[in-house]
Amino acid sequence: MIKIYNTLTRKLEEFKPVKEGEVSMYVCGPTVYNYIHLGNARPAIFFDTVRRYFEFRGYKVTYVQNFTDVDDKIIKKANEEGVSSQEIATKYIQAYFEDTAKVNLKEDGMIRPKATEHIGGMIKIIKTLIEKGHAYESQGDVYFDVESYKDDYLGLSHQNLEDLRSGARIEVSEIKKSPLDFALWKKAKEGEPSWNSPWGQGRPGWHIECSAMSHKYLGETFDIHGGGQDLIFPHHENEIAQSKCACGGEYARYWIHNGYININGEKMSKSLGNFFLLRDVLEHYDGRIIRLFILSSHYRKPIDFSDAELTQAKTSLERIENAVMRGKEALVEISSNGSSCIELKEQLALAKEKFVSAMDEDFNTSMGLGAIFELVKELNKAVDSPINSDGAEVVKESIEYIDTVMSEVLGVKLKLENAVGNLTSELVEFILEMRREARAEKNWAMSDKIRDRLAEMGIKIKDGKDKTTWTM
Ligand code: ZN
């Protein structure tokens, strides 16, 4: 049973999907006006892991993450550089894919819609909101009327409407009825991209795009909506208001928000000068290390980014890979009076149980990794002394489990051979294939010659029942 901490109820809740065996999930994506920073990388990596975990548990996942490709910041950047907003968006969407490929996001089957390709859907929702009395047109803009929904507004951010009212700056506005009302549609200004609408030329506000895109790809009610903590208010709060008022349905059932990233103990911000782009960090650290570092903490906790933490992640990864390599080596030196690896067998069963229960409890990747490290420790111990064929089975299963969890579920692909190593193994496999053919033709002299020559090069081969294995 998977449990999720739902921001909406502030409780750990049992996950019950809208459709049995399936998960529909929407996560707010980046506004594409710059390269992504670490604060964007954390949700990208975490929610990718959520998707992978659901798949590991047998669910069919539909995962949507948008690109905000029309926005004030994009327009500003386009004007500064003297190019169109679209050119800016295209450039940074491409850069997004370049950067995130290095932290191994699973793109297969993902839906990545762009806001500008869904303007029609947004206009439709805005029209419905006006018809139902939840929005009004004013001088070419359209605003959501917070008063019309005041009883249910702020349910996600758990704020008080009165506090918000008194906290709002007294805006002298002839356009909005209340300073809390938010824009659904903005009248076109000089030098801005715009679209036709029933209210004249203009462009959508930010919040409406996520309602339109989630409705289109996941339906009016879907399972999970995610994003960084900073999106709870106003973005997600406003998404809920407009979606519920337009459709009357439930919108997203579970709201998941990840914590901030601190840099050496301080909040990451442009003004503090400690703002890190993912591509800059990737120049110093392998994407797998960044990914492991991010998953080493529980997603709701703030995470402290520092060289020391990344170095620790690097050491952890090496420890896992070394144990797996040692295990592989042990598999080719089986001795009949070796160990059956009973302790490892027990630890493997325990690790499987612990990993799933940690991840089932609100995606606790940190505890899940703990289970893997315990297994790694026991694997190292097991291969310190010779193993027998029963022991080899256990070692093999342990290696496979570690590799599945790390590479497939957590997305930290274990590198068990370097590039030269890969070429070597392909060559050895090829030579072994030649040897198999020689044996099939009963050319024992050739078969022995190949074996001896390989041995001279330090490559030991071992003929098993139906497979020949080798080690260097
Ligand atoms: Zn959004």
Coordinates of C-alpha atoms and ligand atoms in Angstrom, one line a residue:
M1 CA 0.0 0.0 0.0
I2 CA 1.5 3.3 -1.1
K3 CA 1.0 6.3 1.2
I4 CA 1.4 9.9 0.1
Y5 CA 1.6 13.0 2.2
N6 CA -1.1 15.2 0.7
T7 CA -0.5 18.9 1.0
L8 CA -4.3 19.4 0.7
T9 CA -5.1 17.4 3.9
R10 CA -1.7 17.7 5.5
K11 CA -1.9 14.0 6.1
L12 CA -0.3 10.8 5.0
E13 CA -3.0 9.1 2.9
E14 CA -3.4 5.8 1.3
F15 CA -3.0 6.1 -2.4
K16 CA -6.3 5.2 -4.2
P17 CA -6.1 5.8 -7.9
V18 CA -9.0 7.1 -10.0
K19 CA -8.6 4.1 -12.2
E20 CA -7.5 0.8 -10.8
G21 CA -3.8 0.0 -11.6
E22 CA -3.2 3.3 -13.2
V23 CA -1.6 6.6 -12.1
S24 CA -2.3 10.0 -13.8
M25 CA 0.2 12.6 -12.8
Y26 CA 0.8 16.3 -13.7
V27 CA 3.9 18.2 -12.6
C28 CA 4.5 21.9 -13.3
G29 CA 7.5 22.3 -15.6
P30 CA 10.0 25.1 -16.1
T31 CA 9.4 28.5 -17.6
V32 CA 11.9 28.4 -20.5
Y33 CA 13.8 31.6 -20.4
N34 CA 17.1 30.4 -19.0
Y35 CA 19.1 27.2 -18.3
I36 CA 17.5 25.2 -15.5
H37 CA 19.0 25.6 -12.0
L38 CA 19.2 23.1 -9.1
G39 CA 15.8 24.2 -7.9
N40 CA 14.3 23.0 -11.1
A41 CA 16.4 19.8 -11.1
R42 CA 15.1 18.6 -7.8
P43 CA 11.4 18.2 -8.8
A44 CA 12.4 16.9 -12.2
I45 CA 14.5 14.1 -10.6
F46 CA 12.2 13.4 -7.7
F47 CA 9.0 13.1 -9.8
D48 CA 10.8 11.0 -12.4
T49 CA 11.6 8.7 -9.5
V50 CA 7.9 8.7 -8.4
R51 CA 7.0 7.7 -11.9
R52 CA 9.6 4.9 -11.9
Y53 CA 8.5 3.6 -8.5
F54 CA 4.9 3.4 -9.5
E55 CA 5.9 1.4 -12.6
F56 CA 8.1 -0.8 -10.5
R57 CA 5.0 -1.5 -8.4
G58 CA 3.1 -2.5 -11.5
Y59 CA 1.1 0.7 -12.2
K60 CA 0.6 2.1 -15.7
V61 CA 1.6 5.8 -15.4
T62 CA 0.6 8.7 -17.5
Y63 CA 3.0 11.5 -16.7
V64 CA 2.5 15.0 -18.0
Q65 CA 5.0 17.9 -17.4
N66 CA 4.5 21.1 -19.3
F67 CA 6.8 23.8 -20.6
T68 CA 5.7 27.4 -19.9
D69 CA 6.7 29.0 -23.1
V70 CA 4.8 32.3 -22.9
D71 CA 5.5 34.5 -19.9
D72 CA 6.8 38.0 -18.8
K73 CA 10.3 36.7 -18.2
I74 CA 10.5 35.1 -21.7
I75 CA 9.2 38.2 -23.3
K76 CA 11.7 40.4 -21.4
K77 CA 14.6 38.1 -22.4
A78 CA 13.4 38.1 -26.1
N79 CA 13.3 41.9 -26.1
E80 CA 16.7 42.1 -24.6
E81 CA 18.2 39.8 -27.2
G82 CA 16.2 41.2 -30.1
V83 CA 14.6 37.8 -31.0
S84 CA 11.1 36.4 -30.7
S85 CA 9.7 34.8 -27.5
Q86 CA 9.4 31.6 -29.5
E87 CA 13.1 31.5 -30.3
I88 CA 14.0 32.0 -26.6
A89 CA 11.5 29.2 -25.7
T90 CA 12.8 26.8 -28.3
K91 CA 16.4 27.4 -27.3
Y92 CA 15.8 26.7 -23.6
I93 CA 13.6 23.7 -24.2
Q94 CA 16.4 22.1 -26.2
A95 CA 18.8 23.0 -23.4
Y96 CA 16.4 21.5 -20.9
F97 CA 16.5 18.2 -22.7
E98 CA 20.3 18.3 -23.0
D99 CA 20.8 18.9 -19.2
T100 CA 18.1 16.6 -17.9
A101 CA 19.3 13.7 -20.2
K102 CA 22.4 13.7 -18.0
V103 CA 20.4 13.1 -14.9
N104 CA 18.6 10.3 -16.7
L105 CA 15.0 11.5 -16.8
K106 CA 12.8 8.8 -18.4
E107 CA 11.4 10.5 -21.5
D108 CA 9.8 7.3 -22.8
G109 CA 6.0 7.8 -22.8
M110 CA 6.2 11.2 -21.2
I111 CA 3.8 13.9 -22.3
R112 CA 5.5 17.4 -22.5
P113 CA 2.9 19.9 -23.7
K114 CA 3.7 23.6 -24.4
A115 CA 1.4 26.3 -23.2
T116 CA 1.3 28.1 -26.6
E117 CA -0.1 25.0 -28.2
H118 CA -3.1 24.9 -25.8
I119 CA -4.4 28.5 -26.0
G120 CA -7.8 27.2 -27.4
G121 CA -8.3 25.0 -24.3
M122 CA -7.5 27.9 -22.0
I123 CA -10.0 30.2 -23.8
K124 CA -12.6 27.5 -23.4
I125 CA -12.1 27.3 -19.6
I126 CA -12.1 31.1 -19.3
K127 CA -15.4 31.3 -21.2
T128 CA -17.0 28.8 -18.9
L129 CA -15.8 30.6 -15.8
I130 CA -17.3 33.9 -17.1
E131 CA -20.6 32.1 -17.9
K132 CA -20.7 30.6 -14.4
G133 CA -20.0 33.9 -12.7
H134 CA -16.5 33.1 -11.5
A135 CA -14.6 35.5 -13.8
Y136 CA -15.1 38.9 -15.4
E137 CA -13.7 40.8 -18.3
S138 CA -12.3 44.2 -17.7
Q139 CA -10.6 46.4 -20.3
G140 CA -9.5 43.4 -22.4
D141 CA -8.2 41.5 -19.4
V142 CA -10.1 38.6 -17.7
Y143 CA -9.8 38.0 -14.0
F144 CA -10.9 35.2 -11.7
D145 CA -13.3 36.5 -9.1
V146 CA -12.0 35.2 -5.8
E147 CA -15.0 36.5 -3.9
S148 CA -17.2 34.1 -5.9
Y149 CA -15.2 31.1 -4.6
K150 CA -14.2 32.5 -1.2
D151 CA -15.5 29.6 0.9
D152 CA -13.2 27.1 -0.7
Y153 CA -10.2 29.2 -1.7
L154 CA -6.9 28.7 0.1
G155 CA -7.6 25.0 1.0
L156 CA -4.2 23.9 -0.3
S157 CA -2.0 26.6 1.2
H158 CA -4.1 26.6 4.5
Q159 CA -4.1 30.4 4.7
N160 CA -6.8 32.6 5.9
L161 CA -8.6 34.9 3.4
E162 CA -8.8 37.7 5.9
D163 CA -5.1 37.6 6.6
L164 CA -4.4 37.6 2.9
R165 CA -6.8 40.5 2.3
S166 CA -5.2 42.7 5.0
G167 CA -1.7 41.6 3.8
A168 CA -2.5 42.5 0.2
R169 CA -1.2 45.9 -0.8
I170 CA -4.0 48.4 -1.3
E171 CA -3.8 48.4 -5.0
V172 CA -5.4 51.3 -6.7
S173 CA -6.9 49.4 -9.6
E174 CA -9.7 50.4 -11.8
I175 CA -9.4 47.1 -13.5
K176 CA -9.7 44.5 -10.7
K177 CA -12.6 44.2 -8.3
S178 CA -10.4 42.9 -5.6
P179 CA -6.5 42.9 -5.3
L180 CA -6.8 39.1 -4.8
D181 CA -8.3 38.5 -8.2
F182 CA -5.8 36.9 -10.6
A183 CA -5.5 37.2 -14.3
L184 CA -6.8 34.5 -16.6
W185 CA -6.2 36.5 -19.7
K186 CA -4.1 39.6 -20.4
K187 CA -4.7 42.2 -23.0
A188 CA -1.9 42.4 -25.6
K189 CA 0.7 45.0 -25.2
E190 CA 3.1 46.4 -27.8
G191 CA 5.9 43.9 -28.6
E192 CA 4.3 40.9 -27.0
P193 CA 3.1 37.6 -28.6
S194 CA -0.7 37.5 -28.7
W195 CA -3.7 35.4 -29.8
N196 CA -7.2 36.1 -30.8
S197 CA -9.8 35.7 -28.1
P198 CA -13.5 36.7 -27.4
W199 CA -11.9 39.6 -25.4
G200 CA -9.6 40.8 -28.1
Q201 CA -5.9 40.1 -28.8
G202 CA -4.1 38.9 -25.7
R203 CA -2.2 36.1 -24.0
P204 CA -3.1 33.8 -21.1
G205 CA -2.1 34.2 -17.5
W206 CA 0.2 31.6 -16.0
H207 CA -2.1 29.5 -13.9
I208 CA -4.7 28.8 -16.5
E209 CA -2.3 26.9 -18.7
C210 CA -1.8 24.0 -16.2
S211 CA -5.6 23.6 -15.8
A212 CA -6.0 23.4 -19.6
M213 CA -3.2 21.0 -20.1
S214 CA -4.0 18.7 -17.2
H215 CA -7.7 18.5 -18.3
K216 CA -6.7 17.7 -21.8
Y217 CA -4.2 14.9 -21.1
L218 CA -5.5 13.5 -17.8
G219 CA -9.2 14.5 -17.6
E220 CA -10.9 16.7 -15.1
T221 CA -10.1 14.6 -12.1
F222 CA -6.7 12.9 -11.9
D223 CA -4.5 11.4 -9.3
I224 CA -1.4 13.4 -8.5
H225 CA -0.4 17.0 -9.0
G226 CA 3.2 17.9 -8.1
G227 CA 5.7 20.7 -8.1
G228 CA 8.1 22.6 -5.8
Q229 CA 6.9 24.0 -2.5
D230 CA 7.1 27.6 -3.9
L231 CA 4.2 26.7 -6.3
I232 CA 1.6 26.0 -3.6
F233 CA 0.5 29.6 -3.5
P234 CA -0.6 31.3 -5.6
H235 CA -0.1 28.9 -8.6
H236 CA -1.6 25.7 -7.4
E237 CA -4.2 27.4 -5.3
N238 CA -5.4 29.3 -8.3
E239 CA -5.3 26.2 -10.5
I240 CA -7.6 24.4 -8.1
A241 CA -10.0 27.4 -7.9
Q242 CA -10.4 27.8 -11.7
S243 CA -10.5 24.1 -12.4
K244 CA -13.1 23.3 -9.8
C245 CA -15.2 26.3 -10.7
A246 CA -15.1 25.5 -14.4
C247 CA -15.7 21.7 -14.1
G248 CA -17.3 21.2 -10.7
G249 CA -15.2 18.1 -10.3
E250 CA -12.5 17.2 -7.9
Y251 CA -9.4 18.2 -9.9
A252 CA -6.2 16.5 -8.5
R253 CA -6.6 14.2 -5.5
Y254 CA -3.1 14.2 -4.1
W255 CA -0.8 17.2 -4.0
I256 CA 2.9 16.5 -3.6
H257 CA 5.4 19.3 -3.1
N258 CA 9.2 19.0 -2.8
G259 CA 11.3 21.1 -0.5
Y260 CA 13.9 23.8 -1.3
I261 CA 17.6 23.5 -2.0
N262 CA 20.0 25.3 0.2
I263 CA 23.5 26.1 -0.8
N264 CA 26.0 25.6 2.0
G265 CA 23.2 26.2 4.5
E266 CA 21.8 29.3 2.8
K267 CA 18.7 29.5 0.7
M268 CA 19.6 29.5 -3.0
S269 CA 18.8 32.9 -4.6
K270 CA 20.1 35.1 -7.3
S271 CA 20.6 38.0 -4.9
L272 CA 22.8 35.9 -2.6
G273 CA 25.0 35.0 -5.6
N274 CA 24.7 31.3 -4.8
F275 CA 22.6 30.4 -7.7
F276 CA 23.6 27.2 -9.5
L277 CA 22.7 26.1 -13.0
L278 CA 22.4 22.4 -13.4
R279 CA 24.8 22.5 -16.4
D280 CA 27.5 24.2 -14.4
V281 CA 27.3 21.6 -11.7
L282 CA 27.4 18.9 -14.4
E283 CA 30.8 20.2 -15.4
H284 CA 32.2 19.1 -12.1
Y285 CA 30.0 16.1 -11.2
D286 CA 28.6 13.2 -13.1
G287 CA 24.8 13.5 -13.4
R288 CA 24.4 10.1 -11.6
I289 CA 26.1 11.7 -8.6
I290 CA 23.8 14.7 -8.7
R291 CA 20.8 12.4 -8.9
L292 CA 22.0 10.2 -6.0
F293 CA 22.6 13.3 -3.9
I294 CA 19.1 14.6 -4.5
L295 CA 17.5 11.3 -3.7
S296 CA 19.6 10.9 -0.6
S297 CA 17.2 13.2 1.3
H298 CA 13.5 12.8 1.8
Y299 CA 11.8 15.0 -0.9
R300 CA 9.9 17.2 1.6
K301 CA 13.0 18.2 3.5
P302 CA 15.2 21.0 2.5
I303 CA 18.4 19.7 0.9
D304 CA 21.8 21.2 1.5
F305 CA 24.0 21.4 -1.6
S306 CA 27.7 21.5 -1.0
D307 CA 30.9 20.0 -2.4
A308 CA 31.1 17.8 0.8
E309 CA 27.6 16.4 0.2
L310 CA 28.3 15.7 -3.5
T311 CA 31.6 14.0 -2.6
Q312 CA 29.8 11.8 -0.2
A313 CA 27.3 10.9 -2.9
K314 CA 30.2 10.0 -5.2
T315 CA 31.8 7.8 -2.5
S316 CA 28.4 6.1 -2.0
L317 CA 28.0 5.3 -5.7
E318 CA 31.6 3.9 -5.9
R319 CA 30.9 1.7 -2.9
I320 CA 27.8 0.2 -4.6
E321 CA 29.6 -0.3 -7.9
N322 CA 32.6 -1.9 -6.3
A323 CA 30.5 -4.4 -4.4
V324 CA 28.7 -5.3 -7.5
M325 CA 31.9 -5.7 -9.5
R326 CA 33.4 -7.9 -6.7
G327 CA 30.2 -10.0 -6.7
K328 CA 30.5 -10.5 -10.5
E329 CA 34.1 -11.6 -10.0
A330 CA 33.1 -14.1 -7.3
L331 CA 30.6 -15.7 -9.7
V332 CA 33.4 -17.1 -11.8
E333 CA 35.4 -18.7 -9.0
I334 CA 33.0 -21.1 -7.6
S335 CA 34.4 -23.7 -5.2
S336 CA 32.4 -26.7 -4.0
N337 CA 33.5 -26.2 -0.4
G338 CA 32.7 -22.5 -0.5
S339 CA 29.9 -20.7 1.4
S340 CA 26.2 -20.9 0.5
C341 CA 25.8 -17.2 1.6
I342 CA 22.9 -17.8 4.0
E343 CA 23.4 -14.4 5.6
L344 CA 23.3 -12.6 2.3
K345 CA 20.2 -14.5 1.4
E346 CA 18.5 -13.3 4.5
Q347 CA 19.8 -9.7 3.9
L348 CA 18.5 -9.8 0.4
A349 CA 15.0 -10.7 1.5
L350 CA 15.1 -8.1 4.2
A351 CA 16.4 -5.4 1.8
K352 CA 13.5 -6.1 -0.7
E353 CA 11.0 -5.7 2.1
K354 CA 12.7 -2.6 3.5
F355 CA 13.1 -0.9 0.2
V356 CA 9.4 -1.3 -0.7
S357 CA 8.2 -0.3 2.7
A358 CA 10.4 2.8 2.7
M359 CA 9.2 3.9 -0.8
D360 CA 5.6 3.0 0.0
E361 CA 5.8 5.4 2.9
D362 CA 5.7 8.7 1.0
F363 CA 8.6 7.9 -1.3
N364 CA 11.3 7.8 1.3
T365 CA 14.2 7.4 -1.0
S366 CA 16.7 8.1 1.8
M367 CA 15.5 5.1 3.8
G368 CA 15.2 3.0 0.6
L369 CA 18.9 3.7 -0.1
G370 CA 19.7 2.7 3.4
A371 CA 18.3 -0.8 2.7
I372 CA 20.5 -1.0 -0.4
F373 CA 23.6 -0.1 1.5
E374 CA 22.9 -2.8 4.1
L375 CA 22.7 -5.3 1.3
V376 CA 25.9 -3.9 -0.3
K377 CA 27.7 -4.4 3.0
E378 CA 26.5 -8.0 3.3
L379 CA 27.4 -8.7 -0.3
N380 CA 31.0 -7.4 0.3
K381 CA 31.2 -9.7 3.3
A382 CA 29.9 -12.7 1.4
V383 CA 32.5 -12.5 -1.4
D384 CA 35.4 -12.1 1.0
S385 CA 35.6 -15.9 1.1
P386 CA 34.9 -18.5 -1.6
I387 CA 31.3 -19.3 -2.5
N388 CA 29.7 -22.4 -3.8
S389 CA 27.1 -22.7 -6.5
D390 CA 24.2 -22.1 -4.1
G391 CA 26.1 -19.0 -2.8
A392 CA 26.6 -17.9 -6.4
E393 CA 22.8 -17.9 -7.0
V394 CA 22.4 -15.7 -4.0
V395 CA 25.2 -13.3 -5.1
K396 CA 23.7 -13.2 -8.6
E397 CA 20.2 -12.3 -7.3
S398 CA 21.6 -9.7 -4.9
I399 CA 23.5 -8.0 -7.8
E400 CA 20.4 -8.1 -10.0
Y401 CA 18.3 -6.5 -7.2
I402 CA 20.8 -3.8 -6.5
D403 CA 21.1 -3.0 -10.2
T404 CA 17.3 -2.9 -10.7
V405 CA 16.7 -0.6 -7.8
M406 CA 19.6 1.7 -8.6
S407 CA 19.4 1.8 -12.3
E408 CA 15.7 1.4 -13.0
V409 CA 13.8 2.6 -9.9
L410 CA 16.1 5.4 -8.6
G411 CA 17.5 6.1 -12.1
V412 CA 21.1 6.1 -11.0
K413 CA 22.5 3.9 -13.7
L414 CA 25.3 1.7 -12.4
K415 CA 28.3 1.8 -14.6
L416 CA 29.9 -1.6 -14.2
E417 CA 32.4 -1.2 -17.0
N418 CA 34.0 1.8 -18.5
A419 CA 34.1 2.5 -22.2
V420 CA 37.2 0.5 -22.8
G421 CA 35.7 -2.2 -20.6
N422 CA 32.7 -2.4 -22.9
L423 CA 34.8 -2.8 -25.9
T424 CA 36.9 -5.5 -24.2
S425 CA 33.7 -7.4 -23.2
E426 CA 32.4 -7.2 -26.7
L427 CA 35.7 -8.6 -28.1
V428 CA 35.8 -11.4 -25.5
E429 CA 32.2 -12.3 -26.2
F430 CA 33.0 -12.4 -29.9
I431 CA 36.0 -14.7 -29.3
L432 CA 33.9 -16.9 -27.1
E433 CA 31.4 -17.2 -29.9
M434 CA 34.2 -18.4 -32.2
R435 CA 35.2 -20.9 -29.6
R436 CA 31.6 -22.2 -29.3
E437 CA 31.6 -22.7 -33.0
A438 CA 34.9 -24.6 -32.8
R439 CA 33.5 -26.8 -30.1
A440 CA 30.3 -27.4 -32.0
E441 CA 32.5 -28.7 -34.8
K442 CA 34.4 -30.7 -32.2
N443 CA 37.5 -28.8 -32.9
W444 CA 38.9 -29.2 -29.4
A445 CA 42.4 -28.1 -30.4
M446 CA 41.1 -24.7 -31.5
S447 CA 38.8 -24.4 -28.4
D448 CA 41.8 -25.1 -26.1
K449 CA 44.0 -22.8 -27.9
I450 CA 41.5 -19.9 -27.6
R451 CA 41.1 -20.7 -23.9
D452 CA 44.9 -20.7 -23.3
R453 CA 45.6 -17.6 -25.3
L454 CA 42.9 -15.7 -23.3
A455 CA 44.4 -17.0 -20.1
E456 CA 47.8 -15.6 -21.1
M457 CA 46.1 -12.2 -21.5
G458 CA 44.6 -12.6 -18.0
I459 CA 41.1 -13.5 -19.1
K460 CA 39.9 -16.6 -17.3
I461 CA 37.0 -18.5 -18.8
K462 CA 34.8 -21.1 -17.2
D463 CA 32.5 -23.5 -19.1
G464 CA 29.2 -23.8 -17.3
K465 CA 26.3 -26.1 -18.1
D466 CA 24.8 -23.9 -20.8
K467 CA 27.0 -20.8 -20.8
T468 CA 30.6 -19.9 -20.7
T469 CA 31.5 -17.1 -18.3
W470 CA 34.7 -15.1 -18.1
T471 CA 36.5 -12.7 -15.8
M472 CA 39.6 -10.6 -16.0
Ligands
ZN1 ZN 1.6 24.7 -13.2

